[in-house]
Coordinates of C-alpha atoms in Angstrom, one line a residue:
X13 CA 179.2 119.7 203.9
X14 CA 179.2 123.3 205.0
X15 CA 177.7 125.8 202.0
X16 CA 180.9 127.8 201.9
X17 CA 182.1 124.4 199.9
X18 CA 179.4 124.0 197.7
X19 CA 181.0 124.9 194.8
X20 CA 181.1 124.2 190.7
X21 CA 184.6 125.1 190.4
X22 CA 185.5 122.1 192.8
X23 CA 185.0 119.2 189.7
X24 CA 187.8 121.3 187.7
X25 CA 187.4 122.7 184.4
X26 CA 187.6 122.3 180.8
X27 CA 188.2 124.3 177.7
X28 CA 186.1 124.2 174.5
X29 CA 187.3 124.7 171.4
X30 CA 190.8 125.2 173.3
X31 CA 189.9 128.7 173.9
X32 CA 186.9 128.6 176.5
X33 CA 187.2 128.0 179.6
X34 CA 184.4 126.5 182.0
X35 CA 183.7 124.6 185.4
X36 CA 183.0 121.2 184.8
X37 CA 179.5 121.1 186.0
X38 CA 177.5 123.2 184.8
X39 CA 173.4 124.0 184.7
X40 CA 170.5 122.7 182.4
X41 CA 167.6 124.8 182.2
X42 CA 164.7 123.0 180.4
X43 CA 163.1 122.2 183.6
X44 CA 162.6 125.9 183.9
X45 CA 159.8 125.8 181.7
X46 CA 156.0 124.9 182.0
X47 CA 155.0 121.3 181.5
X48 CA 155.4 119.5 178.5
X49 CA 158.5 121.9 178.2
X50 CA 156.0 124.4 177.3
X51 CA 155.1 128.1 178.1
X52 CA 156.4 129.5 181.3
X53 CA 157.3 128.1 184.7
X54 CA 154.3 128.0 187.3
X55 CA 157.0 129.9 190.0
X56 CA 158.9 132.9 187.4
X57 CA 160.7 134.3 190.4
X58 CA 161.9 130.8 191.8
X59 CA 163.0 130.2 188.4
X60 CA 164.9 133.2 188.5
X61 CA 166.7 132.4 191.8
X62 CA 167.7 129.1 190.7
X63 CA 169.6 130.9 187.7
X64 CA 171.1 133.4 190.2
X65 CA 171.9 131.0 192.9
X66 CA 173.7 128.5 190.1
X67 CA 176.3 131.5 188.9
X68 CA 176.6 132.2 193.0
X69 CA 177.4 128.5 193.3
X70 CA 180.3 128.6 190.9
X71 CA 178.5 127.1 187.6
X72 CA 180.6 129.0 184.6
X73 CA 178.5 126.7 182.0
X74 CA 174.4 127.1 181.2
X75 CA 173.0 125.2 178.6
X76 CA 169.4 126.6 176.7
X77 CA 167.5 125.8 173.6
X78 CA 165.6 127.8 171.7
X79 CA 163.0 125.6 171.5
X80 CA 162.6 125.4 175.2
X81 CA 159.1 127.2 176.0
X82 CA 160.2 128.2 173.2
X83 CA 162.2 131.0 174.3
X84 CA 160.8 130.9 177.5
X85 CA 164.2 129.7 179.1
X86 CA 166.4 132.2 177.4
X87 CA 164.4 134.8 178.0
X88 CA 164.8 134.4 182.0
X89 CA 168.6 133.5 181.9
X90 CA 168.4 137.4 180.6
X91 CA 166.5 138.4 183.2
X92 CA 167.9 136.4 186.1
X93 CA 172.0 136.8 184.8
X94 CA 172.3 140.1 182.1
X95 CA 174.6 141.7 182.2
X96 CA 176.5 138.5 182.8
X97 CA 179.7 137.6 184.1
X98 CA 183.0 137.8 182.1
X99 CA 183.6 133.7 182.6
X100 CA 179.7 132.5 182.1
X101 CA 179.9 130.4 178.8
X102 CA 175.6 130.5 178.0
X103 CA 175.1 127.7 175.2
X104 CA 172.1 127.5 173.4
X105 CA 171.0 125.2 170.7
X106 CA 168.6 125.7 167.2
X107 CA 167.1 123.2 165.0
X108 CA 164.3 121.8 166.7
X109 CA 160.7 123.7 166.4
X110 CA 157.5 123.1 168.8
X111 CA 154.5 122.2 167.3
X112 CA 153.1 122.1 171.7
X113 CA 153.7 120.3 174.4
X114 CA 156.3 117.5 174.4
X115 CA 155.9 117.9 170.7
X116 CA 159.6 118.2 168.8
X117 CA 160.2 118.3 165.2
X118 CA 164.0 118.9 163.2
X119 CA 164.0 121.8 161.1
X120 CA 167.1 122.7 159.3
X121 CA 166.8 124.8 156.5
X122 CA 169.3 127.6 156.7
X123 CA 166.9 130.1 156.7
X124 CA 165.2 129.2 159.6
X125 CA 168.6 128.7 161.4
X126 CA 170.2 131.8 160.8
X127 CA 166.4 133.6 161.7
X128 CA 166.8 131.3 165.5
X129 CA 170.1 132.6 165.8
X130 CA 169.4 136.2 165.6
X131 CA 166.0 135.7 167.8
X132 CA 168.6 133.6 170.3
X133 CA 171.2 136.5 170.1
X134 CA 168.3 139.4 171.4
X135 CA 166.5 137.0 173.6
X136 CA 169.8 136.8 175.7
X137 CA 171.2 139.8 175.2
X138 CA 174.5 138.6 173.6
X139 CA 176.4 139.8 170.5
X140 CA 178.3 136.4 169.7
X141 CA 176.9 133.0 171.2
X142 CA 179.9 131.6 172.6
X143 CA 178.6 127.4 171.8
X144 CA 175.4 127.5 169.3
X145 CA 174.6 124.2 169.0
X146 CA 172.3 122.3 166.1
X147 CA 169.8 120.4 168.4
X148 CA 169.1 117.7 165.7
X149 CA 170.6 117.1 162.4
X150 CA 167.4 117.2 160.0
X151 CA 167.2 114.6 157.7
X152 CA 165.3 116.0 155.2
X153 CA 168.2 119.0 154.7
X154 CA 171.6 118.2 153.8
X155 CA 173.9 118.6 156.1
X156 CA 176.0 120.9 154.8
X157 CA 173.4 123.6 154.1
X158 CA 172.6 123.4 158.1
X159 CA 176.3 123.3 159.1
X160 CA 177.0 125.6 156.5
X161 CA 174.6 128.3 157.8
X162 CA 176.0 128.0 161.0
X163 CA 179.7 128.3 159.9
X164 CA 178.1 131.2 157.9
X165 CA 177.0 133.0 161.2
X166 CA 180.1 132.4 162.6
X167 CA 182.2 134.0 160.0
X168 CA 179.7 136.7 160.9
X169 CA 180.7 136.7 164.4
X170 CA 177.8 136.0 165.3
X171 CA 178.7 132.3 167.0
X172 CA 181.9 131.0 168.5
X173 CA 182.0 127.7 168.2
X174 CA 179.6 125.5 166.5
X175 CA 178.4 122.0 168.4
X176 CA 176.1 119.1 167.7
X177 CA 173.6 117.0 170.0
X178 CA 172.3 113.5 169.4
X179 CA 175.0 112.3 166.8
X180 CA 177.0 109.1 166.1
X181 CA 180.4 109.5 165.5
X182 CA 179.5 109.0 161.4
X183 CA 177.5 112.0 161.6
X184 CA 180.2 113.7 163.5
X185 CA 182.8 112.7 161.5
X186 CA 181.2 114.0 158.5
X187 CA 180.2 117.4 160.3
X188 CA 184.1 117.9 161.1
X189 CA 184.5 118.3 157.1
X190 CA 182.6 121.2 157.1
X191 CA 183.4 122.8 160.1
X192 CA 185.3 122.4 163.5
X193 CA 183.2 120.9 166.1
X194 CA 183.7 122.0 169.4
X195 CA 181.0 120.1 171.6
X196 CA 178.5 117.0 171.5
X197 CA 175.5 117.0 173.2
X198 CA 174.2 113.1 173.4
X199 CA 172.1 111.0 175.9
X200 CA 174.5 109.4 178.5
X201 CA 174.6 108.2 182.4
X202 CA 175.1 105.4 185.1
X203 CA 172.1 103.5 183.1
X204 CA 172.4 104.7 179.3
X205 CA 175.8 104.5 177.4
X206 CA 174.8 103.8 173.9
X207 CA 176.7 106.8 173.0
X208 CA 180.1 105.6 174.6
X209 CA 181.7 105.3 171.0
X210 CA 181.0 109.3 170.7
X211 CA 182.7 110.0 174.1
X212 CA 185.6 108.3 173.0
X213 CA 185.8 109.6 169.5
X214 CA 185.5 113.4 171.5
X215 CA 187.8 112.6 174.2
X216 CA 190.5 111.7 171.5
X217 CA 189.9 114.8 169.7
X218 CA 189.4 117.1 172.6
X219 CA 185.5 117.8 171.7
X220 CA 183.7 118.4 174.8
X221 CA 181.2 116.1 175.5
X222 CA 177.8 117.4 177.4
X223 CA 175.7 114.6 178.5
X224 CA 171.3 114.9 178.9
X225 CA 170.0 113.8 181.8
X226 CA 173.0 112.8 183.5
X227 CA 171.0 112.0 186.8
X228 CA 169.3 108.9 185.4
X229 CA 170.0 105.7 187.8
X230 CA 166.6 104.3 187.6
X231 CA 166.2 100.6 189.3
X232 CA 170.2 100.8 190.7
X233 CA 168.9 103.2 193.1
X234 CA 166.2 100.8 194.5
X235 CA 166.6 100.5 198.3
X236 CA 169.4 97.7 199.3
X237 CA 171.3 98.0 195.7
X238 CA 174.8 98.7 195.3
X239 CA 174.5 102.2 194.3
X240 CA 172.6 102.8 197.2
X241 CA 174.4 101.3 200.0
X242 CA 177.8 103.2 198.5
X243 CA 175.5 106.4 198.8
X244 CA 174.6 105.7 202.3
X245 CA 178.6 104.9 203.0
X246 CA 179.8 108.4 201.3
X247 CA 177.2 110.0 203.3
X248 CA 175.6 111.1 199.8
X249 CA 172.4 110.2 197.2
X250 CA 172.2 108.5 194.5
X251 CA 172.3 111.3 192.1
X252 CA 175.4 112.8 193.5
X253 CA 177.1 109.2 192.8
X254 CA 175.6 109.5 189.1
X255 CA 177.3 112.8 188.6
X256 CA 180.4 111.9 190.4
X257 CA 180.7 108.5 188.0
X258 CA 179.9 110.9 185.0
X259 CA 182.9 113.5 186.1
X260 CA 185.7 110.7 186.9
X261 CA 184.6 109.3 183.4
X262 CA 186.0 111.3 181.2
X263 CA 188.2 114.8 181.3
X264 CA 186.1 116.2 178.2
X265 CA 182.8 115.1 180.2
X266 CA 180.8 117.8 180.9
X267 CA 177.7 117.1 182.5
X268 CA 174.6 119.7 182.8
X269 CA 171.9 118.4 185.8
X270 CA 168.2 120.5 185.5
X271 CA 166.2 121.2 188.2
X272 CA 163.7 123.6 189.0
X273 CA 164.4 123.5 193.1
X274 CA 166.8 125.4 194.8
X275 CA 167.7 122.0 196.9
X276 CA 168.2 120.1 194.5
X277 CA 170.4 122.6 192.8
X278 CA 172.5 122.6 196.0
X279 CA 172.8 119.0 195.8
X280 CA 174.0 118.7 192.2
X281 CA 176.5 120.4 192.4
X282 CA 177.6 119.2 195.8
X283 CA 178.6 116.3 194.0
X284 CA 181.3 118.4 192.1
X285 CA 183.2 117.8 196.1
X286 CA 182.6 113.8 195.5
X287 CA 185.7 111.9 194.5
X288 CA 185.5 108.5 194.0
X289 CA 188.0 105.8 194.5
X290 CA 188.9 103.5 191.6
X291 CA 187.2 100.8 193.1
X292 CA 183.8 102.6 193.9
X293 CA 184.1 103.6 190.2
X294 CA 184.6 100.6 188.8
X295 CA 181.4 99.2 191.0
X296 CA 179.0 101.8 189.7
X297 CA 180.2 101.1 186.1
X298 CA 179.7 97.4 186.2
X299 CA 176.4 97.9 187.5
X300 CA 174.9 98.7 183.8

């Protein structure tokens, strides 16, 4: 596969909230941080170039947090991408605070939203954040104070469309009363689809649905499995096949692979050019 046909464009798009239009694969940046998701990246510059080279490879779709670093992420999509281009979509996400390293706590007082949106806006240089996310609905604030705030921010102009990550279709459901949801953001791949009942619920309602850590494909990867020997016949890895799987899926599905390597960049979204057959689909999905 020659690099002029690397490209994100090649796994189609998808609109959010009807109105926004994006690639299908798109770019997850919290391995661009220090370990433990914390502080900054041991390579900046590399960093930088794996931001660049994603926009240069077609992605239309970056996803961020706050809380990663914190700030540290958003802070170098500035630097790598501002002024951006007219059709990159930059999502970002509030609601989680970092005591340290792999440390993550729920806050979700309105206050401290709207205060994460404003630092989000001037960290990336952005006067409206096309899809601001609430990382984790806090349990010990109602929900319609933290949605509320949001919907608040967006009568503002502040936000676009308002989404929600690591929700059951209760939660989402009730969130819909308050305001429209545009995206979910849950845990979902080859291995983990506990969260099939929320893809569902979004595809029938035209919610984009971004799965974390698409990649996964653990012990079906081993040497001699399935999942391997159909990567070895599609002249592609294992990962590829996961994010292939994860694109034929679903039309809403769109998945965001991190990586903090140029290579491995190259390769995610070289799977974008993958299309499975029904029958190699339906082999990777029994192998759960």
């Amino acid at each position: 596969m020659s690099e002029q046909q690397i490209t994100a464009a090649a796994s189609g798009s998808i609109k959010i909230g009807k109105d926004l239009q994006v690639n299908r694969l798109g770019y997850g940046t919290m391995q661009l941080t220090g370990p433990g998701v914390w502080g900054d990246p041991a390579d900046r510059e590399g960093a930088l170039r794996i931001l660049q080279r994603a926009v240069e490879l077609g992605v239309t779709f970056i996803d961020t947090a706050d809380s990663y670093g914190p700030f540290v992420s958003e802070r170098l999509i500035k630097q790598a991408l501002h002024p951006y281009n007219e059709d990159l979509v930059i999502t970002t996400k509030t609601g989680l605070t970092r005591p340290g390293p792999d440390e993550w706590l729920p806050v979700g007082r309105p206050e401290y939203i709207r205060q994460q949106v404003e630092l989000s806006l001037r960290h990336l240089g952005l006067e409206r954040i096309d899809l601001m996310q609430l990382h984790r609905i806090d349990p010990k604030v109602p929900l319609e104070e933290q949605l509320g705030e949001l919907a608040l921010l967006k009568e503002e102009g502040k936000i676009r469309h308002i989404g929600l990550s690591e929700v059951t279709v209760d939660q989402l459901r009730a969130a819909e009363k308050i305001t429209p949801i545009a995206s979910v953001q849950n845990l979902y791949n080859l291995v983990k689809r506990d969260s099939e009942p929320v893809l569902e619920y979004a595809e029938k309602n035209g919610i984009a649905f971004i799965p974390w850590f698409p990649l996964a494909t653990g012990a079906l990867a081993r040497a001699g499995s399935p999942l391997d020997e159909m990567a070895a016949r599609l002249n592609a890895k294992p990962a590829q096949l996961a994010l292939a799987w994860l694109l034929k899926r679903s039309p809403v599905m769109l998945p965001i692979p991190g990586t903090s390597t140029l290579a491995h960049l190259e390769e995610n979204i070289a799977a974008a050019n993958i299309t499975l057959s029904d029958e190699d689909f339906n082999t990777l999905a029994r192998l759960k």
